[in-house]
Amino acid sequence: MDLLLEGFQQALTPTNLLFACVGVILGTAVGVLPGIGPAMTLALLLPVTYSVGPDSAIIMFAGVYYGGMYGGSTTSILLNTPGESSSVVTAIEGNKMAKKGRAAQALATAAIGSFVAGTIGTVLLWILTPRVSDLVVKLGAPSYFALMLLAFIAVTTALGRSRLRGFIALFLGLTIGLVGTQTGQPRLTLGEAKLADGIDIVVVAVAIFAVGEALWVAAHLRRKPLEIIPVGQPWMGREDWRRSWKPWLRGTAWGFPFGALPAGGAEVPTFMSYLTEKKLSKHPEEFGKGAIEGVAGPEAANNASAAGTLLPLLTLGLPTTATAAIMLSALTSYGIQPGPLLLDNEPGLVWALLASLVIANTLLLVINLPLAPLWAKLLRIPRPQLYAGILFFACLGAYSVNFQAFDLALLLAFGVLGLAMRRFGIPVLPLIVAVILGPKMEMQLTEALAISSGDVSTLWSEPVAVAVYVVIGVLLAAVAINGLRRPTPAPTASGGPVDDKELVER
């Protein structure tokens, strides 16, 4: 409790409070704009954070993360165009409510539900983070190797309907992670001395998210202006509150555990929350026509999963979403290694981050309810001007890493790769996770084999490692069995099947 109070004191300093406000505003703004998610925003902000302290940077990133989770709901409700893949389910009922003149109520239940779920998720983080850290600190290199392998398998098989595309993304990420001379021998450097230290994750992240997305939008730019449903001041009547508070709690119960799992993400819990509310609702006839429960539950699951994602990130150093992967790279850029020793080595930073989540969540509610009409106006920004600005900041950010023009060439090359991945529906998350965790996984494998004098059996010499391999076996078996069956497409905002590109992590 004393550490938590100290965390609040640190998070409530004027500087950190300012960074929290900036993060929430930026996160909401980019979440509102279709295709520009929190992962891209964090990637663009990575170079900027080099000039500020780690506590301020991470507090701002947490604000961007929470804000982006909420901002995506605005686009889903007003445009029927999810700003994030996790907001696809919200669009099913939210846009129907907006077309019936209830956009204000839909935005209000999304904002309040996000606040409730985020607060409960943060309290669970306070309780679980120290306990999980005490357990995982006893793990050895074989167990960490197994956990990272599980993370690879999980994120590869969890996104999209094509497992092959997931493994292609994983292979590309591992290949990028191998570049350099980390082992004393040059690997995939092509004789270029500038690649001796490897490829900076900032360049890869900015290229894949920002440049790839800008090129994709440029190739599919619509000349027809967007039709935006007008929105008044968000508010909820007594009946809306009565129908929303239980879905908020049930959505939280779905979201937090799924966010904490290695498979990660908010797509599955939001969809499960929607199905739960449809089954339990006293007004099932309204589903598909604008049921408020279909907005309240999924949005709560969305934000609860965002909180749950931080549990494996802080205690194991395992990112389960693209946004968490960028946060991990931000921590490592400061020489901070997330994992079981993080709470012992950097208690002030961890508890300041956990305290700032409540602050960011409160700011999210205070700022977004009155400013909802303003966020809707952001949707009127012309796409050419918007993405031209993104490309400018992407180039500036990549150049500022090493102040070398060579990084701009890499930015363009990986930007084209990002465009190709979107074209063929290849998910981004496995690539980013592989780039970050690939070298760490290699290090754990090397350490385990060095201790055992090359005995491969050491990889399953720990009980946790054996248990993880069993989970991997079950997961692969489930994927194989599911592949033998004819897949049933999940519904989208328009009622049709989910396309792989909708499930690509932005």
Coordinates of C-alpha atoms in Angstrom, one line a residue:
M1 CA 0.0 0.0 0.0
D2 CA 2.9 2.4 0.8
L3 CA 4.4 1.7 -2.7
L4 CA 1.0 2.4 -4.3
L5 CA 0.7 5.7 -2.4
E6 CA 4.2 6.7 -3.5
G7 CA 3.2 5.7 -7.1
F8 CA 0.3 8.2 -6.9
Q9 CA 2.5 10.9 -5.6
Q10 CA 4.9 10.4 -8.5
A11 CA 2.1 10.1 -11.1
L12 CA 0.4 13.3 -9.7
T13 CA 3.4 15.5 -10.1
P14 CA 2.6 18.4 -12.5
T15 CA 4.9 17.0 -15.2
N16 CA 3.6 13.5 -15.2
L17 CA 0.0 14.7 -14.9
L18 CA 0.6 16.8 -18.0
F19 CA 2.0 13.8 -19.9
A20 CA -1.1 11.7 -18.8
C21 CA -3.4 14.4 -20.2
V22 CA -1.4 14.5 -23.5
G23 CA -1.5 10.8 -23.8
V24 CA -5.3 10.5 -23.2
I25 CA -6.0 13.3 -25.7
L26 CA -3.7 11.9 -28.3
G27 CA -4.9 8.4 -27.8
T28 CA -8.6 9.4 -28.1
A29 CA -7.8 11.5 -31.2
V30 CA -6.0 8.8 -33.1
G31 CA -8.5 6.1 -32.0
V32 CA -11.2 8.2 -33.5
L33 CA -9.5 8.4 -36.9
P34 CA -10.1 5.2 -38.9
G35 CA -6.9 3.1 -39.4
I36 CA -4.8 5.2 -37.0
G37 CA -4.6 3.2 -33.8
P38 CA -2.6 3.5 -30.6
A39 CA 0.1 1.2 -31.9
M40 CA 0.9 3.6 -34.7
T41 CA 0.8 6.6 -32.4
L42 CA 3.2 5.0 -29.9
A43 CA 5.5 4.1 -32.7
L44 CA 5.6 7.7 -33.9
L45 CA 6.1 8.9 -30.3
L46 CA 9.0 6.6 -29.5
P47 CA 11.8 8.9 -30.7
V48 CA 10.2 11.8 -28.8
T49 CA 10.3 10.0 -25.5
Y50 CA 14.1 9.7 -25.6
S51 CA 14.3 13.3 -24.3
V52 CA 12.0 12.7 -21.3
G53 CA 12.2 10.5 -18.2
P54 CA 11.1 6.9 -18.4
D55 CA 8.2 7.5 -15.9
S56 CA 6.8 10.3 -17.9
A57 CA 7.1 8.4 -21.2
I58 CA 5.4 5.3 -19.9
I59 CA 2.7 7.3 -18.2
M60 CA 2.0 9.0 -21.5
F61 CA 2.0 5.7 -23.4
A62 CA -0.5 4.2 -20.9
G63 CA -2.8 7.3 -21.6
V64 CA -2.5 6.8 -25.3
Y65 CA -3.3 3.1 -24.9
Y66 CA -6.5 3.7 -22.9
G67 CA -7.5 6.6 -25.0
G68 CA -7.1 4.7 -28.2
M69 CA -9.3 1.9 -26.9
Y70 CA -12.1 4.3 -26.3
G71 CA -11.5 6.5 -29.4
G72 CA -12.2 3.5 -31.7
S73 CA -15.7 3.3 -30.4
T74 CA -16.5 6.8 -31.7
T75 CA -15.7 5.9 -35.3
S76 CA -17.6 2.6 -34.9
I77 CA -20.7 4.3 -33.6
L78 CA -20.8 7.4 -35.9
L79 CA -19.3 5.9 -39.1
N80 CA -19.8 2.2 -38.9
T81 CA -16.1 2.0 -39.5
P82 CA -14.1 0.6 -36.6
G83 CA -11.0 2.6 -35.8
E84 CA -9.5 -0.5 -34.1
S85 CA -10.0 -4.2 -34.8
S86 CA -11.3 -4.6 -31.2
S87 CA -14.1 -2.1 -32.0
V88 CA -15.6 -4.2 -34.8
V89 CA -18.3 -5.6 -32.5
T90 CA -19.2 -2.2 -31.1
A91 CA -20.2 -1.1 -34.6
I92 CA -22.8 -3.8 -34.9
E93 CA -25.2 -2.2 -32.4
G94 CA -23.6 1.3 -31.9
N95 CA -24.1 2.5 -35.5
K96 CA -27.7 1.2 -35.4
M97 CA -28.3 3.2 -32.3
A98 CA -26.8 6.3 -33.9
K99 CA -29.1 5.9 -37.0
K100 CA -32.0 5.8 -34.6
G101 CA -31.0 9.2 -33.1
R102 CA -29.3 7.6 -30.0
A103 CA -25.7 8.4 -30.8
A104 CA -25.4 10.3 -27.6
Q105 CA -26.5 7.4 -25.5
A106 CA -24.2 5.0 -27.4
L107 CA -21.2 7.2 -26.9
A108 CA -22.1 7.7 -23.2
T109 CA -22.4 4.0 -22.4
A110 CA -19.1 3.4 -24.2
A111 CA -17.3 6.1 -22.2
I112 CA -18.7 5.1 -18.8
G113 CA -18.3 1.4 -19.5
S114 CA -14.6 2.0 -20.5
F115 CA -14.1 3.8 -17.2
V116 CA -15.7 1.1 -15.1
A117 CA -13.9 -1.7 -16.8
G118 CA -10.6 0.1 -16.8
T119 CA -10.8 0.9 -13.1
I120 CA -11.6 -2.6 -12.1
G121 CA -8.9 -3.9 -14.4
T122 CA -6.4 -1.5 -12.8
V123 CA -7.3 -2.7 -9.3
L124 CA -6.8 -6.3 -10.4
L125 CA -3.4 -5.2 -11.7
W126 CA -2.5 -3.8 -8.3
I127 CA -3.4 -7.1 -6.7
L128 CA -1.9 -9.5 -9.2
T129 CA 1.3 -7.9 -10.4
P130 CA 3.3 -8.4 -7.1
R131 CA 2.1 -11.9 -6.7
V132 CA 2.8 -13.0 -10.3
S133 CA 6.2 -11.4 -10.1
D134 CA 7.0 -13.4 -7.0
L135 CA 6.1 -16.6 -8.8
V136 CA 7.9 -16.0 -12.1
V137 CA 11.1 -14.8 -10.5
K138 CA 11.8 -18.4 -9.7
L139 CA 11.7 -19.5 -13.4
G140 CA 14.9 -20.5 -15.2
A141 CA 15.9 -20.0 -18.9
P142 CA 14.1 -23.2 -20.1
S143 CA 10.8 -21.9 -18.7
Y144 CA 11.3 -18.5 -20.3
F145 CA 12.2 -20.1 -23.6
A146 CA 8.9 -22.1 -23.4
L147 CA 6.8 -19.0 -22.5
M148 CA 8.2 -17.1 -25.4
L149 CA 7.6 -20.0 -27.8
L150 CA 4.0 -20.0 -26.4
A151 CA 3.7 -16.3 -27.1
F152 CA 4.8 -16.8 -30.7
I153 CA 2.4 -19.7 -31.3
A154 CA -0.5 -17.9 -29.6
V155 CA -0.2 -14.6 -31.5
T156 CA 0.4 -16.4 -34.8
T157 CA -2.7 -18.6 -34.5
A158 CA -5.0 -16.0 -32.9
L159 CA -5.3 -13.4 -35.6
G160 CA -7.2 -13.9 -38.9
R161 CA -8.5 -17.1 -40.4
S162 CA -5.3 -18.0 -42.2
R163 CA -2.7 -19.6 -39.9
L164 CA -0.3 -19.6 -42.9
R165 CA -0.4 -15.9 -43.0
G166 CA 0.3 -15.7 -39.3
F167 CA 3.4 -17.9 -39.6
I168 CA 4.6 -15.8 -42.6
A169 CA 4.4 -12.7 -40.4
L170 CA 6.3 -14.6 -37.6
F171 CA 9.0 -15.7 -40.0
L172 CA 9.5 -12.2 -41.4
G173 CA 9.8 -10.8 -37.8
L174 CA 12.3 -13.5 -36.8
T175 CA 14.3 -12.8 -39.9
I176 CA 14.5 -9.0 -39.1
G177 CA 15.4 -9.8 -35.5
L178 CA 18.4 -11.9 -36.7
V179 CA 20.1 -9.1 -38.6
G180 CA 23.3 -7.9 -36.9
T181 CA 26.3 -9.3 -35.1
Q182 CA 24.9 -10.0 -31.7
T183 CA 26.5 -13.5 -31.7
G184 CA 29.9 -12.2 -32.8
Q185 CA 29.2 -13.3 -36.4
P186 CA 27.5 -11.1 -39.0
R187 CA 24.0 -12.4 -39.9
L188 CA 21.9 -11.1 -42.8
T189 CA 23.9 -7.8 -42.9
L190 CA 24.6 -8.1 -46.7
G191 CA 28.0 -6.7 -46.1
E192 CA 26.5 -3.4 -44.8
A193 CA 28.4 -2.1 -41.8
K194 CA 25.4 0.0 -40.7
L195 CA 23.4 -3.2 -40.0
A196 CA 26.0 -4.6 -37.6
D197 CA 24.1 -3.4 -34.6
G198 CA 20.8 -4.8 -36.0
I199 CA 17.7 -2.9 -37.1
D200 CA 16.2 -0.6 -34.6
I201 CA 12.7 -1.5 -33.5
V202 CA 11.6 2.1 -33.8
V203 CA 12.4 2.1 -37.6
V204 CA 10.5 -1.2 -38.0
A205 CA 7.5 -0.2 -36.0
V206 CA 7.1 3.3 -37.6
A207 CA 7.5 1.8 -41.1
I208 CA 5.1 -1.1 -40.6
F209 CA 2.4 0.9 -38.8
A210 CA 2.6 4.5 -40.1
V211 CA 4.2 4.3 -43.6
G212 CA 2.5 1.0 -44.5
E213 CA -0.9 2.4 -43.4
A214 CA -0.3 5.7 -45.3
L215 CA 0.6 3.8 -48.5
W216 CA -2.4 1.5 -48.1
V217 CA -4.8 4.5 -47.6
A218 CA -3.2 6.3 -50.6
A219 CA -3.9 3.2 -52.7
H220 CA -7.5 3.1 -51.7
L221 CA -8.3 6.7 -51.2
R222 CA -12.0 7.5 -51.4
R223 CA -13.1 10.7 -53.0
K224 CA -16.6 10.5 -51.6
P225 CA -16.8 12.5 -48.3
L226 CA -17.6 10.5 -45.2
E227 CA -21.2 10.7 -44.0
I228 CA -21.0 11.4 -40.2
I229 CA -24.1 11.1 -38.0
P230 CA -24.4 14.3 -35.8
V231 CA -24.0 13.8 -32.1
G232 CA -25.2 15.9 -29.2
Q233 CA -23.9 16.0 -25.6
P234 CA -23.6 12.3 -24.5
W235 CA -26.0 11.4 -21.7
M236 CA -27.9 8.4 -20.4
G237 CA -31.4 8.0 -19.1
R238 CA -32.4 5.9 -16.1
E239 CA -33.5 3.0 -18.4
D240 CA -30.1 3.2 -20.2
W241 CA -28.2 2.9 -16.8
R242 CA -30.4 0.0 -15.8
R243 CA -29.6 -1.9 -19.0
S244 CA -25.9 -1.0 -19.1
W245 CA -24.4 -1.7 -15.6
K246 CA -24.6 -5.5 -15.7
P247 CA -23.1 -5.7 -19.2
W248 CA -20.2 -3.4 -18.0
L249 CA -19.4 -5.9 -15.3
R250 CA -19.8 -9.0 -17.5
G251 CA -17.7 -7.4 -20.2
T252 CA -15.0 -6.7 -17.6
A253 CA -15.1 -10.4 -16.6
W254 CA -14.5 -11.4 -20.2
G255 CA -11.9 -8.8 -21.1
F256 CA -9.3 -8.9 -18.3
P257 CA -8.5 -12.6 -18.4
F258 CA -8.2 -12.6 -22.1
G259 CA -6.0 -9.6 -22.1
A260 CA -3.6 -11.3 -19.7
L261 CA -3.4 -14.5 -21.8
P262 CA -0.4 -15.0 -24.1
A263 CA -2.8 -15.0 -27.1
G264 CA -3.8 -11.5 -26.0
G265 CA -6.0 -9.0 -27.8
A266 CA -9.5 -7.7 -27.3
E267 CA -11.2 -9.2 -30.4
V268 CA -12.2 -12.5 -28.8
P269 CA -13.5 -11.1 -25.4
T270 CA -15.5 -8.3 -27.2
F271 CA -17.2 -10.8 -29.4
M272 CA -17.8 -13.2 -26.5
S273 CA -19.3 -10.3 -24.5
Y274 CA -21.6 -9.5 -27.4
L275 CA -22.9 -13.1 -27.6
T276 CA -23.3 -13.2 -23.8
E277 CA -25.4 -10.0 -23.7
K278 CA -27.5 -11.2 -26.7
K279 CA -28.3 -14.4 -24.8
L280 CA -29.0 -12.8 -21.4
S281 CA -30.8 -9.7 -22.6
K282 CA -34.5 -9.2 -21.8
H283 CA -34.8 -7.4 -25.2
P284 CA -33.2 -9.9 -27.7
E285 CA -35.4 -8.5 -30.4
E286 CA -33.4 -5.3 -30.3
F287 CA -30.1 -6.9 -31.2
G288 CA -29.1 -6.1 -34.7
K289 CA -31.3 -3.0 -34.5
G290 CA -29.5 -1.0 -31.8
A291 CA -29.4 -2.7 -28.4
I292 CA -27.5 -0.6 -25.9
E293 CA -26.2 -3.8 -24.2
G294 CA -24.4 -4.7 -27.4
V295 CA -22.3 -1.5 -27.0
A296 CA -21.9 -1.5 -23.2
G297 CA -20.6 -5.1 -22.8
P298 CA -18.0 -5.1 -25.7
E299 CA -16.6 -1.7 -24.8
A300 CA -16.1 -2.8 -21.2
A301 CA -14.4 -5.9 -22.4
N302 CA -12.2 -3.8 -24.7
N303 CA -10.8 -1.6 -22.0
A304 CA -10.6 -4.4 -19.4
S305 CA -8.4 -6.4 -21.9
A306 CA -6.2 -3.3 -22.3
A307 CA -5.5 -3.4 -18.5
G308 CA -5.0 -7.2 -18.6
T309 CA -2.4 -6.9 -21.3
L310 CA -0.1 -5.0 -18.9
L311 CA 0.1 -8.1 -16.6
P312 CA 2.2 -10.3 -18.8
L313 CA 4.1 -7.3 -20.1
L314 CA 5.3 -6.2 -16.7
T315 CA 5.8 -9.6 -15.0
L316 CA 7.1 -11.7 -17.9
G317 CA 8.2 -9.1 -20.5
L318 CA 5.7 -10.7 -23.0
P319 CA 3.7 -8.3 -25.2
T320 CA 0.4 -9.7 -26.3
T321 CA -0.7 -6.8 -28.5
A322 CA 1.2 -4.6 -31.0
T323 CA 0.7 -1.6 -28.7
A324 CA 2.2 -3.6 -25.7
A325 CA 5.1 -4.5 -28.0
I326 CA 5.8 -0.9 -28.6
M327 CA 5.6 -0.1 -24.9
L328 CA 8.1 -3.0 -24.3
S329 CA 10.5 -1.5 -26.8
A330 CA 10.1 1.9 -25.1
L331 CA 11.1 0.4 -21.7
T332 CA 14.1 -1.4 -23.2
S333 CA 15.3 1.8 -24.8
Y334 CA 15.8 3.1 -21.3
G335 CA 17.7 0.0 -20.3
I336 CA 14.7 -1.3 -18.3
Q337 CA 14.0 -5.0 -18.8
P338 CA 10.3 -5.9 -18.1
G339 CA 10.1 -9.3 -16.3
P340 CA 10.1 -10.8 -12.8
L341 CA 12.8 -8.5 -11.5
L342 CA 11.2 -5.3 -12.8
L343 CA 9.2 -4.8 -9.6
D344 CA 12.4 -5.2 -7.5
N345 CA 14.7 -3.1 -9.7
E346 CA 12.2 -0.4 -10.7
P347 CA 9.4 -0.3 -8.0
G348 CA 8.9 3.4 -8.4
L349 CA 8.4 3.2 -12.1
V350 CA 6.0 0.2 -11.9
W351 CA 3.8 1.7 -9.2
A352 CA 3.8 5.1 -10.8
L353 CA 2.5 3.4 -14.0
L354 CA -0.1 1.4 -12.1
A355 CA -1.3 4.5 -10.3
S356 CA -1.3 6.6 -13.5
L357 CA -3.8 4.1 -15.1
V358 CA -6.5 5.2 -12.7
I359 CA -5.6 8.9 -13.4
A360 CA -5.7 8.3 -17.2
N361 CA -9.0 6.4 -16.9
T362 CA -10.5 9.3 -14.9
L363 CA -9.2 11.8 -17.4
L364 CA -10.6 9.7 -20.2
L365 CA -14.1 10.0 -18.8
V366 CA -13.8 13.7 -17.8
I367 CA -12.4 14.7 -21.2
N368 CA -14.4 12.4 -23.6
L369 CA -17.9 13.0 -22.4
P370 CA -18.0 16.8 -23.0
L371 CA -15.7 16.6 -26.0
A372 CA -17.5 13.9 -28.0
P373 CA -18.8 16.4 -30.6
L374 CA -15.3 17.7 -31.1
W375 CA -13.9 14.2 -31.7
A376 CA -16.6 13.7 -34.3
K377 CA -15.3 16.7 -36.2
L378 CA -11.9 15.1 -36.4
L379 CA -13.4 12.7 -38.9
R380 CA -13.8 15.5 -41.4
I381 CA -10.0 15.9 -41.8
P382 CA -9.2 15.2 -45.5
R383 CA -7.3 11.9 -45.8
P384 CA -4.5 13.3 -48.0
Q385 CA -3.5 16.0 -45.5
L386 CA -3.8 13.6 -42.6
Y387 CA -1.5 10.9 -44.0
A388 CA 0.9 13.5 -45.4
G389 CA 1.4 14.7 -41.9
I390 CA 1.8 11.1 -40.6
L391 CA 4.5 10.4 -43.3
F392 CA 6.4 13.6 -42.3
F393 CA 6.5 12.6 -38.6
A394 CA 7.4 9.0 -39.5
C395 CA 10.4 10.2 -41.5
L396 CA 11.4 12.6 -38.7
G397 CA 11.1 9.9 -36.1
A398 CA 13.1 7.3 -38.0
Y399 CA 15.9 9.8 -38.8
S400 CA 16.1 11.0 -35.2
V401 CA 17.1 7.4 -34.0
N402 CA 20.6 7.5 -35.4
F403 CA 20.6 10.7 -37.5
Q404 CA 21.5 8.6 -40.6
A405 CA 19.9 8.7 -44.0
F406 CA 20.3 5.0 -44.2
D407 CA 17.4 4.6 -41.7
L408 CA 15.2 6.5 -44.1
A409 CA 15.9 3.9 -46.8
L410 CA 15.1 1.2 -44.3
L411 CA 11.9 3.1 -43.4
L412 CA 10.8 3.0 -47.0
A413 CA 11.7 -0.6 -47.5
F414 CA 9.7 -1.8 -44.4
G415 CA 6.9 0.6 -45.3
V416 CA 6.5 -1.2 -48.6
L417 CA 6.6 -4.5 -46.6
G418 CA 3.8 -3.1 -44.4
L419 CA 1.8 -2.2 -47.5
A420 CA 2.2 -5.7 -48.9
M421 CA 1.1 -7.2 -45.5
R422 CA -2.1 -5.2 -45.6
R423 CA -2.6 -6.2 -49.3
F424 CA -2.4 -9.9 -48.6
G425 CA -4.1 -9.8 -45.1
I426 CA -0.9 -10.7 -43.2
P427 CA -1.3 -9.7 -39.5
V428 CA 1.2 -7.2 -38.1
L429 CA 1.3 -8.4 -34.5
P430 CA 3.3 -11.7 -35.0
L431 CA 6.0 -9.7 -36.9
I432 CA 6.4 -7.0 -34.3
V433 CA 6.4 -9.5 -31.4
A434 CA 9.0 -11.7 -33.3
V435 CA 11.3 -8.7 -33.9
I436 CA 11.3 -7.8 -30.2
L437 CA 11.2 -11.3 -28.6
G438 CA 13.2 -13.2 -31.2
P439 CA 16.7 -12.0 -29.9
K440 CA 15.5 -12.5 -26.3
M441 CA 14.3 -16.0 -27.0
E442 CA 17.7 -16.8 -28.6
M443 CA 19.5 -15.5 -25.6
Q444 CA 17.4 -17.7 -23.2
L445 CA 18.1 -20.7 -25.5
T446 CA 21.8 -20.0 -25.5
E447 CA 21.8 -19.6 -21.7
A448 CA 19.9 -22.8 -21.1
L449 CA 22.2 -24.9 -23.4
A450 CA 25.3 -23.3 -22.0
I451 CA 24.4 -24.3 -18.5
S452 CA 23.6 -27.8 -19.5
S453 CA 26.7 -28.2 -21.7
G454 CA 24.6 -28.5 -24.8
D455 CA 22.1 -31.1 -23.5
V456 CA 18.8 -30.3 -25.3
S457 CA 16.7 -32.1 -22.7
T458 CA 17.3 -29.1 -20.4
L459 CA 14.6 -27.3 -22.3
W460 CA 11.9 -29.5 -20.6
S461 CA 13.7 -29.9 -17.3
E462 CA 11.5 -27.5 -15.4
P463 CA 7.8 -28.2 -14.5
V464 CA 6.7 -24.8 -15.8
A465 CA 8.3 -25.5 -19.1
V466 CA 6.6 -28.9 -19.4
A467 CA 3.3 -27.4 -18.6
V468 CA 3.8 -24.7 -21.2
Y469 CA 4.7 -27.3 -23.8
V470 CA 1.5 -29.2 -23.0
V471 CA -0.5 -25.9 -23.5
I472 CA 1.3 -25.4 -26.8
G473 CA 0.4 -29.0 -27.8
V474 CA -3.3 -28.5 -26.9
L475 CA -3.3 -25.2 -28.8
L476 CA -1.9 -26.7 -31.9
A477 CA -4.2 -29.6 -31.7
A478 CA -7.2 -27.3 -31.4
V479 CA -6.0 -25.3 -34.4
A480 CA -5.6 -28.5 -36.4
I481 CA -9.1 -29.8 -35.5
N482 CA -10.6 -26.4 -36.2
G483 CA -8.9 -26.4 -39.6
L484 CA -10.6 -29.7 -40.5
R485 CA -14.0 -28.1 -39.9
R486 CA -15.6 -25.6 -42.1
P487 CA -15.0 -22.2 -40.5
T488 CA -18.0 -20.2 -39.5
P489 CA -17.4 -16.5 -40.3
A490 CA -17.9 -14.1 -37.4
P491 CA -20.2 -11.1 -38.0
T492 CA -18.8 -7.7 -38.8
A493 CA -20.3 -4.3 -38.3
S494 CA -22.2 -4.8 -41.6
G495 CA -23.4 -8.2 -40.7
G496 CA -21.1 -10.0 -43.1
P497 CA -18.0 -12.2 -42.4
V498 CA -14.9 -10.8 -40.8
D499 CA -12.2 -10.3 -43.4
D500 CA -8.6 -11.1 -42.4
K501 CA -7.7 -7.4 -42.9
E502 CA -10.2 -6.4 -40.2
L503 CA -8.3 -8.5 -37.7
V504 CA -4.9 -7.2 -38.6
E505 CA -3.6 -5.3 -35.5
R506 CA -3.2 -1.7 -36.4

